[in-house]
GROMACS .gro file of C-alpha atoms in nm:
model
  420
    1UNK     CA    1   0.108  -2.405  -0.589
    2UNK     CA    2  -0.082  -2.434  -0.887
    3UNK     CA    3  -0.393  -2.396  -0.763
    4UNK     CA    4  -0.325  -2.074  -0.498
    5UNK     CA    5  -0.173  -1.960  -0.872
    6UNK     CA    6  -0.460  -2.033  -1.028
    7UNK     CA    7  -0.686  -1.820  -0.762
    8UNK     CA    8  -0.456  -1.520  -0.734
    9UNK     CA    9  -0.417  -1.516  -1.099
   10UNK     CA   10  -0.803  -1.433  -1.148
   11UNK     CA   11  -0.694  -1.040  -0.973
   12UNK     CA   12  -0.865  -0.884  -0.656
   13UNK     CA   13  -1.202  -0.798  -0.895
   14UNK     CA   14  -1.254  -1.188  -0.918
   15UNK     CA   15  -1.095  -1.332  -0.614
   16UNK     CA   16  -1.299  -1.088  -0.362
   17UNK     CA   17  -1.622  -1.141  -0.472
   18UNK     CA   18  -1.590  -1.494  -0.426
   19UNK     CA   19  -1.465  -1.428  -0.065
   20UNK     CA   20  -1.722  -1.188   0.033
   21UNK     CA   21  -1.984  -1.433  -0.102
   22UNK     CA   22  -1.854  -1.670   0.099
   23UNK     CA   23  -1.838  -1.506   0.369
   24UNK     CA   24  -2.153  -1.372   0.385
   25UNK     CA   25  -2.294  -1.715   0.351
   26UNK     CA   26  -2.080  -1.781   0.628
   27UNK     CA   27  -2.250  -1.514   0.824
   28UNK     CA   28  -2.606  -1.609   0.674
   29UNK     CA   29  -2.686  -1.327   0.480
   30UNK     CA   30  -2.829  -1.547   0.243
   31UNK     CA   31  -2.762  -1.649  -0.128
   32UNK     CA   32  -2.922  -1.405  -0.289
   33UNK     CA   33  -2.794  -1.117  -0.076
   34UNK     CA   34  -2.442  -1.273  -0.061
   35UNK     CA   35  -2.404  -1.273  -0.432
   36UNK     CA   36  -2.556  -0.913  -0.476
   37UNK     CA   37  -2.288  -0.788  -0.203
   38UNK     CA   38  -1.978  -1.021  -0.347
   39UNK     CA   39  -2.083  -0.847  -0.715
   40UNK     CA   40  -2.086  -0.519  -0.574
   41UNK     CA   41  -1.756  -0.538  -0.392
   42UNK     CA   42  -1.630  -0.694  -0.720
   43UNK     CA   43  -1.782  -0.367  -0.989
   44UNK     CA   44  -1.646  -0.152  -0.707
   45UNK     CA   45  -1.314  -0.323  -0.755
   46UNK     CA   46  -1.351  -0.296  -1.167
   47UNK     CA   47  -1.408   0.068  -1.090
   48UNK     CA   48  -1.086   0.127  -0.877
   49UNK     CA   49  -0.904  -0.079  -1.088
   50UNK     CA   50  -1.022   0.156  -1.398
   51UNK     CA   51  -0.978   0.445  -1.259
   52UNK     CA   52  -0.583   0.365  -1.092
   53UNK     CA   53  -0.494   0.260  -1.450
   54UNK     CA   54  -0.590   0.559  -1.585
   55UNK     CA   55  -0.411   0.744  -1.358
   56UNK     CA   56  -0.107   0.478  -1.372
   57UNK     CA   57  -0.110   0.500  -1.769
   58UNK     CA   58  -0.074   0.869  -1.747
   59UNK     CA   59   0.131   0.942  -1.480
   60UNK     CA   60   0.398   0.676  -1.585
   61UNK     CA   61   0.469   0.831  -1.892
   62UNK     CA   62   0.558   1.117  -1.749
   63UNK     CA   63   0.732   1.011  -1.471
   64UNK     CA   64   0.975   0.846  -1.703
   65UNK     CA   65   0.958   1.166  -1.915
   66UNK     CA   66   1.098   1.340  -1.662
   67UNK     CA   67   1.391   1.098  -1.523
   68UNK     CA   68   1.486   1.077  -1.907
   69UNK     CA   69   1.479   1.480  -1.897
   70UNK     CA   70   1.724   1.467  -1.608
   71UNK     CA   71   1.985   1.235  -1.815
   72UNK     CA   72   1.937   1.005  -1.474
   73UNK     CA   73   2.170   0.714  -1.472
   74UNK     CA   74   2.138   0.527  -1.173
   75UNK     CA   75   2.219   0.145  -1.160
   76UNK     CA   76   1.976   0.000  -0.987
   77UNK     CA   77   1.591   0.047  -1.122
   78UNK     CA   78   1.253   0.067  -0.957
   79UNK     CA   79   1.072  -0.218  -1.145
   80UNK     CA   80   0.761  -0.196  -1.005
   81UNK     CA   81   0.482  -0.345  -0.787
   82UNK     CA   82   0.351  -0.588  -1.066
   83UNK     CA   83   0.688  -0.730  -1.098
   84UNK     CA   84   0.739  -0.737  -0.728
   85UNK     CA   85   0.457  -0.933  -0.662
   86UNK     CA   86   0.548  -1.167  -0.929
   87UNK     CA   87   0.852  -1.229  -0.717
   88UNK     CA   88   0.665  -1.283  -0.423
   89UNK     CA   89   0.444  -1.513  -0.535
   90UNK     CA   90   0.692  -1.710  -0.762
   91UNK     CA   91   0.941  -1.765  -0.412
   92UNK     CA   92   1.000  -2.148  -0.286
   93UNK     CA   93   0.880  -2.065   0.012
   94UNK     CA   94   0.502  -1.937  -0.098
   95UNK     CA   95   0.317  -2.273  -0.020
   96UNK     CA   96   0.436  -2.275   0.313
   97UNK     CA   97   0.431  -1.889   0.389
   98UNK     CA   98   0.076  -1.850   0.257
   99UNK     CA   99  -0.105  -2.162   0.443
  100UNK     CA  100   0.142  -2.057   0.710
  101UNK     CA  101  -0.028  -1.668   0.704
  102UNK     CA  102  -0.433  -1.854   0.691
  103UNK     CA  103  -0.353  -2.021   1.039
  104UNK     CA  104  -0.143  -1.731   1.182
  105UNK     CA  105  -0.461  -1.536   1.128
  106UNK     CA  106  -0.692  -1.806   1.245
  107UNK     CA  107  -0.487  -1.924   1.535
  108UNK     CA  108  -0.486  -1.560   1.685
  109UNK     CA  109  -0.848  -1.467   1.581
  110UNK     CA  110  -0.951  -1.785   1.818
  111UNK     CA  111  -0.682  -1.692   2.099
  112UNK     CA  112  -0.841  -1.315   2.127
  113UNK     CA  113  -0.419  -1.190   1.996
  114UNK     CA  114  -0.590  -0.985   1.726
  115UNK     CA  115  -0.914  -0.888   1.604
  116UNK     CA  116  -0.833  -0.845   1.213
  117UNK     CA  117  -0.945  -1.150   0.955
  118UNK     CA  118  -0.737  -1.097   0.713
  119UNK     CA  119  -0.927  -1.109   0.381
  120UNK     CA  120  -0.682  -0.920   0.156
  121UNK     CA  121  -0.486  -1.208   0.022
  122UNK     CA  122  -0.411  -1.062  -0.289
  123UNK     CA  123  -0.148  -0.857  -0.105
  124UNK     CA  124   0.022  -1.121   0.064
  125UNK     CA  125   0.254  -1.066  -0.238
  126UNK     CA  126   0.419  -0.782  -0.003
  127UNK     CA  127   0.484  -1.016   0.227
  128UNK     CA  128   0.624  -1.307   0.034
  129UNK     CA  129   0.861  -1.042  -0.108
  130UNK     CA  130   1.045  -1.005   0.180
  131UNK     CA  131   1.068  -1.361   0.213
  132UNK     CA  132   1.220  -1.405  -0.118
  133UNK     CA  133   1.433  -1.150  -0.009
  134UNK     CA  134   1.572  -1.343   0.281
  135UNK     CA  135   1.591  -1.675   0.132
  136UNK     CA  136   1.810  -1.503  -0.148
  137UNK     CA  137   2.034  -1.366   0.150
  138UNK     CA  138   2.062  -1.705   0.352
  139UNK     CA  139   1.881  -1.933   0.081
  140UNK     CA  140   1.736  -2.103   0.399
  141UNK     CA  141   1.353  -2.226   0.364
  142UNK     CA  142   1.253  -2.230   0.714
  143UNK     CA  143   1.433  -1.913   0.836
  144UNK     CA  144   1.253  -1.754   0.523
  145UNK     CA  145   0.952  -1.850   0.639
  146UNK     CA  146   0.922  -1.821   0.995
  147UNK     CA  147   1.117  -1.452   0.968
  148UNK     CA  148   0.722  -1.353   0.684
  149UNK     CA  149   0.541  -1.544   0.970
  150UNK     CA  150   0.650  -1.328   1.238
  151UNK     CA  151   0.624  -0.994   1.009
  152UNK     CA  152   0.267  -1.098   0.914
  153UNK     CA  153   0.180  -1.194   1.291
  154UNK     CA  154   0.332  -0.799   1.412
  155UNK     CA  155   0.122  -0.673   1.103
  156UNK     CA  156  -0.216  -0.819   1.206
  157UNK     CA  157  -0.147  -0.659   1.567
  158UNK     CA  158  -0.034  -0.387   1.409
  159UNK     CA  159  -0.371  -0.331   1.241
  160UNK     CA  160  -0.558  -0.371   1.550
  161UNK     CA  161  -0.393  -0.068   1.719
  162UNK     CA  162  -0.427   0.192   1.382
  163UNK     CA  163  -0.768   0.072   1.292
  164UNK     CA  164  -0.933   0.323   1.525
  165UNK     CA  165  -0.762   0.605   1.419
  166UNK     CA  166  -0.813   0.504   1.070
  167UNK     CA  167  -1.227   0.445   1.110
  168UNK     CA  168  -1.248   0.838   1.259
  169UNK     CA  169  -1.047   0.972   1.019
  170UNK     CA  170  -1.154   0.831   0.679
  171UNK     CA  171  -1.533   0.785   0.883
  172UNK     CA  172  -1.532   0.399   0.798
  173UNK     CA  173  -1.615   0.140   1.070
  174UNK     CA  174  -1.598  -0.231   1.106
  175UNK     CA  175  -1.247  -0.238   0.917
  176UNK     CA  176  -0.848  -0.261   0.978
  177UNK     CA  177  -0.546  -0.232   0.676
  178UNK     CA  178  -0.339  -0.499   0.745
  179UNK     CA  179  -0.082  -0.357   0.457
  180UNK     CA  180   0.206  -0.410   0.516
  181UNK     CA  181   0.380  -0.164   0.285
  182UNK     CA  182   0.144   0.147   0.373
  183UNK     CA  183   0.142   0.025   0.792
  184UNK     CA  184   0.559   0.082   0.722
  185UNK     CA  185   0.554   0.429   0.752
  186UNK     CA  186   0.264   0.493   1.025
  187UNK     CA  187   0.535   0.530   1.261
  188UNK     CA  188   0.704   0.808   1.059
  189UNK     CA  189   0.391   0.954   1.078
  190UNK     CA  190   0.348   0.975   1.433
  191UNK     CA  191   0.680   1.079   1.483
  192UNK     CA  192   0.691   1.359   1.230
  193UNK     CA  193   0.341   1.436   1.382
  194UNK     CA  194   0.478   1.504   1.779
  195UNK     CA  195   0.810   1.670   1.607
  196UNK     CA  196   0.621   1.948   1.389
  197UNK     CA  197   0.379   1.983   1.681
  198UNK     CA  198   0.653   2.140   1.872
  199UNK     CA  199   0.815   2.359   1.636
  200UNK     CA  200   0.680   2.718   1.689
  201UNK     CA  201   0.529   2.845   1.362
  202UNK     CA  202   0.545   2.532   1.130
  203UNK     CA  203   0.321   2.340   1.414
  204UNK     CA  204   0.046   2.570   1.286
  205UNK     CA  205   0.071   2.512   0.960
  206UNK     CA  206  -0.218   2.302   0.821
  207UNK     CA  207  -0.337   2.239   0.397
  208UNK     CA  208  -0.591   1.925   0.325
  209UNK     CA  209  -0.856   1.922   0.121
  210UNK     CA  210  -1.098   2.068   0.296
  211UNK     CA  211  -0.924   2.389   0.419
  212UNK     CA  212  -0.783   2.435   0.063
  213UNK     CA  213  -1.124   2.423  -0.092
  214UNK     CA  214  -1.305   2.636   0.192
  215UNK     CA  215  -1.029   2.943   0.095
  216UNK     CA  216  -1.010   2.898  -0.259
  217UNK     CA  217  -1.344   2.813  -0.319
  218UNK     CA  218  -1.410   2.611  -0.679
  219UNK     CA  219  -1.016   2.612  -0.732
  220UNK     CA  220  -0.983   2.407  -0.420
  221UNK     CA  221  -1.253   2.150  -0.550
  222UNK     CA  222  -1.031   1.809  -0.634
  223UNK     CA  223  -1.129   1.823  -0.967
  224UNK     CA  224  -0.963   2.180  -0.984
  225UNK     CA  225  -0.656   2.056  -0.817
  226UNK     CA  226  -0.623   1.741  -1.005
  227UNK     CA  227  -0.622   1.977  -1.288
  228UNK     CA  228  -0.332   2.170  -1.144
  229UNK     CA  229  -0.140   1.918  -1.043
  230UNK     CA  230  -0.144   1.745  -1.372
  231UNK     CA  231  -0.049   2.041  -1.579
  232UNK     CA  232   0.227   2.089  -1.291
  233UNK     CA  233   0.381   1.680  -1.409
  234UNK     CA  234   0.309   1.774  -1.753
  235UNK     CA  235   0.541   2.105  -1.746
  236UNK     CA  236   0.769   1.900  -1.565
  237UNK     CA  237   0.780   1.615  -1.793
  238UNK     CA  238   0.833   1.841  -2.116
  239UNK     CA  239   0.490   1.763  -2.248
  240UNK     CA  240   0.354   1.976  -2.552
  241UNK     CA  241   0.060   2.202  -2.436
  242UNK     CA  242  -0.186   2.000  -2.567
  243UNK     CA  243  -0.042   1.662  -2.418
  244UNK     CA  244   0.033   1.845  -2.083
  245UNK     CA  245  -0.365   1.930  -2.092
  246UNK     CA  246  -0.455   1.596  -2.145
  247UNK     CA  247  -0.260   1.463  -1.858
  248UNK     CA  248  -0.381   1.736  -1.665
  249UNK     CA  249  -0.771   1.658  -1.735
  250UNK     CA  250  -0.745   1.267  -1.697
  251UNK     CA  251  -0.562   1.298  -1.359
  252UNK     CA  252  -0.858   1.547  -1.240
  253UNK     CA  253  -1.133   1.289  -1.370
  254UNK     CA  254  -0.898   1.049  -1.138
  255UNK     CA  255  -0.950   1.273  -0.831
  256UNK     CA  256  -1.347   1.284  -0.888
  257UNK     CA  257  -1.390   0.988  -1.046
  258UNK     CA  258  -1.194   0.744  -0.748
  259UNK     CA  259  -1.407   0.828  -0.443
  260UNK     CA  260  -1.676   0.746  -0.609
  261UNK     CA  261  -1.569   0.394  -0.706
  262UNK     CA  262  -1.499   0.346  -0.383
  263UNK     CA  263  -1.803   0.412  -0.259
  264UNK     CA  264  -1.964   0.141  -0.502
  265UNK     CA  265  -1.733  -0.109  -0.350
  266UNK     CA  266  -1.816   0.000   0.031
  267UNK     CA  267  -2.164  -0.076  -0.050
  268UNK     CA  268  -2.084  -0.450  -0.099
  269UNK     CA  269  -1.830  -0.425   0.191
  270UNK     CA  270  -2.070  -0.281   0.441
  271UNK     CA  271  -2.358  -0.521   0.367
  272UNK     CA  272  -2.106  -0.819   0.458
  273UNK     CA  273  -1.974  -0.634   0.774
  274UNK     CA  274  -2.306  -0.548   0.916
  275UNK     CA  275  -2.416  -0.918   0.869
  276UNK     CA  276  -2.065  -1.012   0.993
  277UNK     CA  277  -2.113  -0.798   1.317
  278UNK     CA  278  -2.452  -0.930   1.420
  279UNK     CA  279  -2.331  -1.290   1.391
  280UNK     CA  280  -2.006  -1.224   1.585
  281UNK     CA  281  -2.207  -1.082   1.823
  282UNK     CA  282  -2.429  -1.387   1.841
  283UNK     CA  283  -2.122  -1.616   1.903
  284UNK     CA  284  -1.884  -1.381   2.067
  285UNK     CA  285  -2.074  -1.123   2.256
  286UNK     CA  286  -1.767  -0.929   2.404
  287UNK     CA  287  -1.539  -0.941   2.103
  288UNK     CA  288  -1.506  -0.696   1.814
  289UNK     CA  289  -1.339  -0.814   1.484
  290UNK     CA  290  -1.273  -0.620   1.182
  291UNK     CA  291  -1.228  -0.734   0.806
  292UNK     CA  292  -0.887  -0.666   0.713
  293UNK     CA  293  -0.862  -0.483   0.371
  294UNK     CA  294  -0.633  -0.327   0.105
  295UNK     CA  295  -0.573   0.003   0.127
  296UNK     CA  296  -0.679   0.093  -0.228
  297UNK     CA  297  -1.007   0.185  -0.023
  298UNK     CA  298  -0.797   0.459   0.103
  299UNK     CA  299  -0.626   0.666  -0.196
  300UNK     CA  300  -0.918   0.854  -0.328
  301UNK     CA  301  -0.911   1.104  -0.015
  302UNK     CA  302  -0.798   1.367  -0.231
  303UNK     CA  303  -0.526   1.468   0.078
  304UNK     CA  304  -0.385   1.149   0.008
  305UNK     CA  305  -0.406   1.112  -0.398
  306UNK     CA  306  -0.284   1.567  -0.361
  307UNK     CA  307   0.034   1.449  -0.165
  308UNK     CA  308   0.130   1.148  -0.393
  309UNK     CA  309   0.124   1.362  -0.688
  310UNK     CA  310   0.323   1.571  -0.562
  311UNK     CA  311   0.581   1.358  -0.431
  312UNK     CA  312   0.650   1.191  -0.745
  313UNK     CA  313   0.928   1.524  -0.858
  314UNK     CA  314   0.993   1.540  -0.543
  315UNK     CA  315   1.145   1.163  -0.544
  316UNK     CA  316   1.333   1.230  -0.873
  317UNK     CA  317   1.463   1.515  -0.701
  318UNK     CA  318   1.598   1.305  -0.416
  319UNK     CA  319   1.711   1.050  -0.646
  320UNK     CA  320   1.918   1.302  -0.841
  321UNK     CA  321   2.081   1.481  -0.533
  322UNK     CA  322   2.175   1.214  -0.230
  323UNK     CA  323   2.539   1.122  -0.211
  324UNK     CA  324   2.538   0.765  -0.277
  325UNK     CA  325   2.198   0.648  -0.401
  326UNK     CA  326   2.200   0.388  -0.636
  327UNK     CA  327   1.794   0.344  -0.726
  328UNK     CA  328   1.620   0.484  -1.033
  329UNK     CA  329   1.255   0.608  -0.947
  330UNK     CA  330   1.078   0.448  -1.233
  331UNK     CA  331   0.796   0.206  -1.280
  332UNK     CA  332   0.598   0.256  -0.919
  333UNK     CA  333   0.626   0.672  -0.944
  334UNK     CA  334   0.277   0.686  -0.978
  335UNK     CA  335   0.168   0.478  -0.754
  336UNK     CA  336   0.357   0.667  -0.455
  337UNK     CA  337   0.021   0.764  -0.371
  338UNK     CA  338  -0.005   0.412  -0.165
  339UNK     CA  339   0.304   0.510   0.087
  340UNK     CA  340   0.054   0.757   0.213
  341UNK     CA  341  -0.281   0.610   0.268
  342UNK     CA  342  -0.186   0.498   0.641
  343UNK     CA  343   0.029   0.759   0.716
  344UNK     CA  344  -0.270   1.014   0.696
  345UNK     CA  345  -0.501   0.927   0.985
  346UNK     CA  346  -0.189   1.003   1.209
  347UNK     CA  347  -0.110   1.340   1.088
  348UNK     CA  348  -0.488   1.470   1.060
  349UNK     CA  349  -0.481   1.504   0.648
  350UNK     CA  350  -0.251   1.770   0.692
  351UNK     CA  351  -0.067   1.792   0.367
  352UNK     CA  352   0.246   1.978   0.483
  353UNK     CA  353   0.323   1.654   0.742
  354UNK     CA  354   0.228   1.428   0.456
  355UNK     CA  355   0.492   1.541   0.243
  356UNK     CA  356   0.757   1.551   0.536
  357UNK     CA  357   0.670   1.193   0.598
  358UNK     CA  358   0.646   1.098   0.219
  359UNK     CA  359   1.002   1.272   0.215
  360UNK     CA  360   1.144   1.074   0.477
  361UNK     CA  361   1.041   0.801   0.335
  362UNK     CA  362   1.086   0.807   0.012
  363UNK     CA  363   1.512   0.853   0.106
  364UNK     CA  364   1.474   0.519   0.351
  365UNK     CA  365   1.337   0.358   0.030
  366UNK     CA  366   1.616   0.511  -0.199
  367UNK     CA  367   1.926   0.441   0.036
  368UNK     CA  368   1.785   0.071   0.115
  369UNK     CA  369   1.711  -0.009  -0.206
  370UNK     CA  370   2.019   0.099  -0.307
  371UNK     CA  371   2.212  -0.151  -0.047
  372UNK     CA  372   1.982  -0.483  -0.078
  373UNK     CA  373   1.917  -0.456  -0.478
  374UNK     CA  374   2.166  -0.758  -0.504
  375UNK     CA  375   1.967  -0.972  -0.315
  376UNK     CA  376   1.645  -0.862  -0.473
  377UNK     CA  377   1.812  -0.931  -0.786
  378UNK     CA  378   1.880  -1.277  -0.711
  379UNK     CA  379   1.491  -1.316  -0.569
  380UNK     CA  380   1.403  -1.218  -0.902
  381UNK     CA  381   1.642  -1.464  -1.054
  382UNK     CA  382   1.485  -1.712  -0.871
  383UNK     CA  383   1.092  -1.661  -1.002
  384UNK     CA  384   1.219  -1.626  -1.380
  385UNK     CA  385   1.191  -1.246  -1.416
  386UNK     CA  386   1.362  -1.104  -1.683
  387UNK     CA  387   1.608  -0.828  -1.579
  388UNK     CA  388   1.656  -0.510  -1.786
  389UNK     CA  389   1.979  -0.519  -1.951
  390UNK     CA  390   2.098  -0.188  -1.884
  391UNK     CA  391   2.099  -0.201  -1.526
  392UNK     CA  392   2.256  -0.381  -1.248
  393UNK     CA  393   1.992  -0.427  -1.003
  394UNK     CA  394   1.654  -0.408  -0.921
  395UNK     CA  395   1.401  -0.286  -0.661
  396UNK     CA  396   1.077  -0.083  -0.641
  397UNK     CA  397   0.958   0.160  -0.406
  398UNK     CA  398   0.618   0.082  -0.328
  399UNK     CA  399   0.622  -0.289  -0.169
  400UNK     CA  400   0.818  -0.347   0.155
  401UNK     CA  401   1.130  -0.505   0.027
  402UNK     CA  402   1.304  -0.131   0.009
  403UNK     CA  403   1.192  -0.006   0.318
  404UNK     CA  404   1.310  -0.069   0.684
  405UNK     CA  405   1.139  -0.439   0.703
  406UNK     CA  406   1.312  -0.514   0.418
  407UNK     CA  407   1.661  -0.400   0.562
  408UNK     CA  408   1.595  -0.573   0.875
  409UNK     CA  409   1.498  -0.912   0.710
  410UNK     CA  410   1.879  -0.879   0.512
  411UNK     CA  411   2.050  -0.801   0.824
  412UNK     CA  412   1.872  -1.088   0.991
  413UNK     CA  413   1.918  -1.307   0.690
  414UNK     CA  414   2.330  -1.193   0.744
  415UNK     CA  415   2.317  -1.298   1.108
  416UNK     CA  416   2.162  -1.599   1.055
  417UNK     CA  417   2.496  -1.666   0.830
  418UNK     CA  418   2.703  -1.523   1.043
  419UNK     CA  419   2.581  -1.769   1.369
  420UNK     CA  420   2.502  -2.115   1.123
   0.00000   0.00000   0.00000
C-alpha cells in the first residue's frame, strides 16, 4: 500500500512520464527518444495542470459566490474530486482492486476481450470510489472488490466501442478514454442525440465552436467567448466590475491557453503510440490496441470547456428548485467541464444537446447523491477524511460515486444484505 501510495502520490505530471518512458523502451524507441517523449508528455501535463488550476482557482470562487448568494442550505455537500479520490485510494480494498485492475487489463489484452492498455492509473481513484462505496454498504471485502472488477472490466470494453467515434471527432488516433466518470453519460448522449433528432424544429438546431465563430466572426473566437462567459459567472456571482473582469480575462486565457497544452503533451503521446503501433504490428499483425488515457486530453475543445461553463448556474439552479434534493453543488462546480468530454463525440459538438445531456445529468447526480451520501459518508469515515461540520453528508459530482454506477453498486451492495 505504501508503495502504490508512494507512486500515485508523485501526481499524473510525474507518474506518466515514467510510464511512457517505460513504455517506449518497451516498444524500443530507444533511451534517448523514450526520455524526450516521457518529458514531453510530462511538461504537457505541467501545462494542463496550470492551466485547469487557473481556471479551478477562479471559477470556484465564484461558484461558491453564487450558492452563498442564493442563501442555499442543502445538507449534503459536493466535496470534491480531490477529496474523492482520497477516499478511493485510502479504501481496504485498494491493494486488491488495483493489482486486481493491472491483470483485468492484461488478462483481456492477451485474450483479444479488449484492445485498450490502460495507462491512466491515476484515475483508478474513480473506480476505487465506488468500491469504498459498496464496502461501506455491505462492509464486505470481496463483494467490494469483485463488484470495481467487473465495472473496470465493462469500462475497458466500453472504451473499445467509443474510441472510434472519439478519434473522428476530436481527429486523434491510436487512443481510447477508459474514464469511467466521463464514459457514464455517453449513453445519455446517444439517447438525447436519436430523441432531438426527431423533434421537428429543435433537431435542426446546431451551436459549437465552429459555427459560432464562422457567424460572429472575432466574437465567436474562444478567447472572445471565454471572455463572455466569464463576465456572465462574474455577474452571477456578485463580483465588483473590476473582479468580474478579471475572472472574465483568466477564464478566456483558459480557453486559448488549454488546447495548446494539450498539444505539447500529444507530442510526447504520439511519439510513444507510433513506436507502439509498429511493434504491435510486428508481434500481432491483425490486432489494433489503443493507449487508454484521461480525458483531460479532451476539455480544451472549446464546445466542451463553452458547455461546462455554462452548466455550472445551471446546476445551482437545479439544486435550488427539485423537490427533494439534498446535495449542495460546491467544490467540483468548475470542473463540470469533465461530465462532458465523452458525451461530445456522440452529439457532433453540438452545444444545444450538450447542455440537454449535461442537464440530465447533472439531476441523476443531484437526486443520487442525495440518497447514497450516508454511505459515502461512512467511506469517507473510513480513509480519515475530515467532514465539514455543518453538514450531514457528503458527495461530489464529478467522480462516479453520484451517478447511476454508483446507485447500482448501493443497490447491489443492499441485495447482497438482503440474500447473506
Amino acid at each position: 500500500m505504501d508503495i502504490i501510495n508512494t507512486i500515485v502520490g508523485l501526481g499524473a505530471a510525474v507518474m506518466m512520464p515514467i510510464i511512457f518512458f517505460v513504455v517506449g523502451l518497451v516498444f524500443r524507441l530507444g533511451i534517448g527518444k523514450s526520455f524526450k517523449a516521457g518529458m514531453t508528455v510530462g511538461v504537457g501535463f505541467v501545462g494542463v495542470n496550470m492551466v485547469i488550476n487557473l481556471l479551478l482557482d477562479n471559477l470556484g470562487p465564484a461558484s461558491k459566490a453564487m450558492v452563498e448568494r442564493l442563501g442555499m442550505h442543502l445538507t449534503v455537500v459536493d466535496v470534491g474530486w480531490p477529496t474523492a479520490s482520497t477516499i478511493g485510494w485510502g479504501t481496504p480494498i485498494m491493494v486488491a482492486a488495483v493489482v486486481g485492475f493491472l491483470i483485468i487489463n492484461a488478462v483481456m489484452v492477451v485474450l483479444k476481450l479488449t484492445k485498450t492498455v490502460d495507462v491512466d492509473i491515476f484515475n483508478y481513484w474513480i473506480f476505487l470510489q465506488v468500491g469504498a462505496t459498496v464496502y461501506a454498504v455491505t462492509n464486505n471485502f470481496w463483494f467490494s472488490t469483485v463488484f470495481v472488477w467487473v465495472v473496470f472490466a465493462i469500462v475497458l470494453k466500453v472504451a473499445d466501442l467509443a474510441a472510434p467515434y472519439i478519434q473522428k471527432e476530436y481527429n486523434i488516433k491510436g487512443i481510447s478514454f477508459p474514464h469511467l466518470a466521463g464514459l457514464m453519460w455517453s449513453p445519455v448522449a446517444i439517447g438525447v442525440n436519436w430523441v432531438v433528432d426527431r423533434i421537428p424544429g429543435l433537431k435542426k438546431v446546431d451551436f459549437n465552436a465552429e459555427k459560432i465563430q464562422k457567424r460572429f466572426g472575432a466574437f465567436g473566437e474562444p478567447v472572445v467567448l471565454g471572455f463572455i462567459l466569464g463576465l456572465i459567472i462574474g455577474v452571477l456571482a456578485g463580483y465588483s466590475p473590476d473582479k468580474a473582469i478579471t475572472l472574465a480575462i483568466n477564464v478566456a486565457a483558459a480557453m486559448v491557453l488549454l488546447p495548446k497544452m494539450i498539444d505539447v503533451l500529444l507530442e510526447g503521446l504520439i511519439t510513444v503510440r507510433d513506436a507502439a503501433e509498429i511493434q504491435l504490428k510486428k508481434w500481432f499483425p491483425k490486432r489494433e490496441f489503443f493507449i487508454g488515457m484521461d480525458t483531460a486530453l479532451l476539455i480544451g475543445e472549446p464546445s466542451v470547456l463553452a458547455s461546462g461553463l455554462l452548466l455550472i448556474p445551471i446546476a445551482i439552479v437545479l439544486a435550488l428548485i427539485l423537490p427533494g434534493n439534498k446535495m449542495l453543488p460546491f467544490a467540483d462546480l468548475a470542473s463540470l467541464t469533465f461530465l462532458l468530454a465523452l458525451v461530445t463525440p456522440f452529439v457532433r459538438r453540438n452545444m444545444f444537446k450538450m447542455l440537454i445531456t449535461g442537464t440530465l445529468s447533472i439531476i441523476v447526480i443531484l437526486y443520487v447523491g442525495s440518497a447514497i451520501a450516508p454511505f459515502v459518508t461512512q467511506s469517507a469515515v473510513a480513509s480519515n477524511i475530515k467532514l465539514p461540520s455543518d453538514f450531514t453528508g457528503i458527495s461530489n459530482m464529478t467522480g462516479a460515486v453520484s451517478g447511476w454506477v454508483g446507485w447500482l453498486g448501493v443497490k447491489a451492495g443492499e441485495l447482497f444484505n438482503m440474500v447473506f
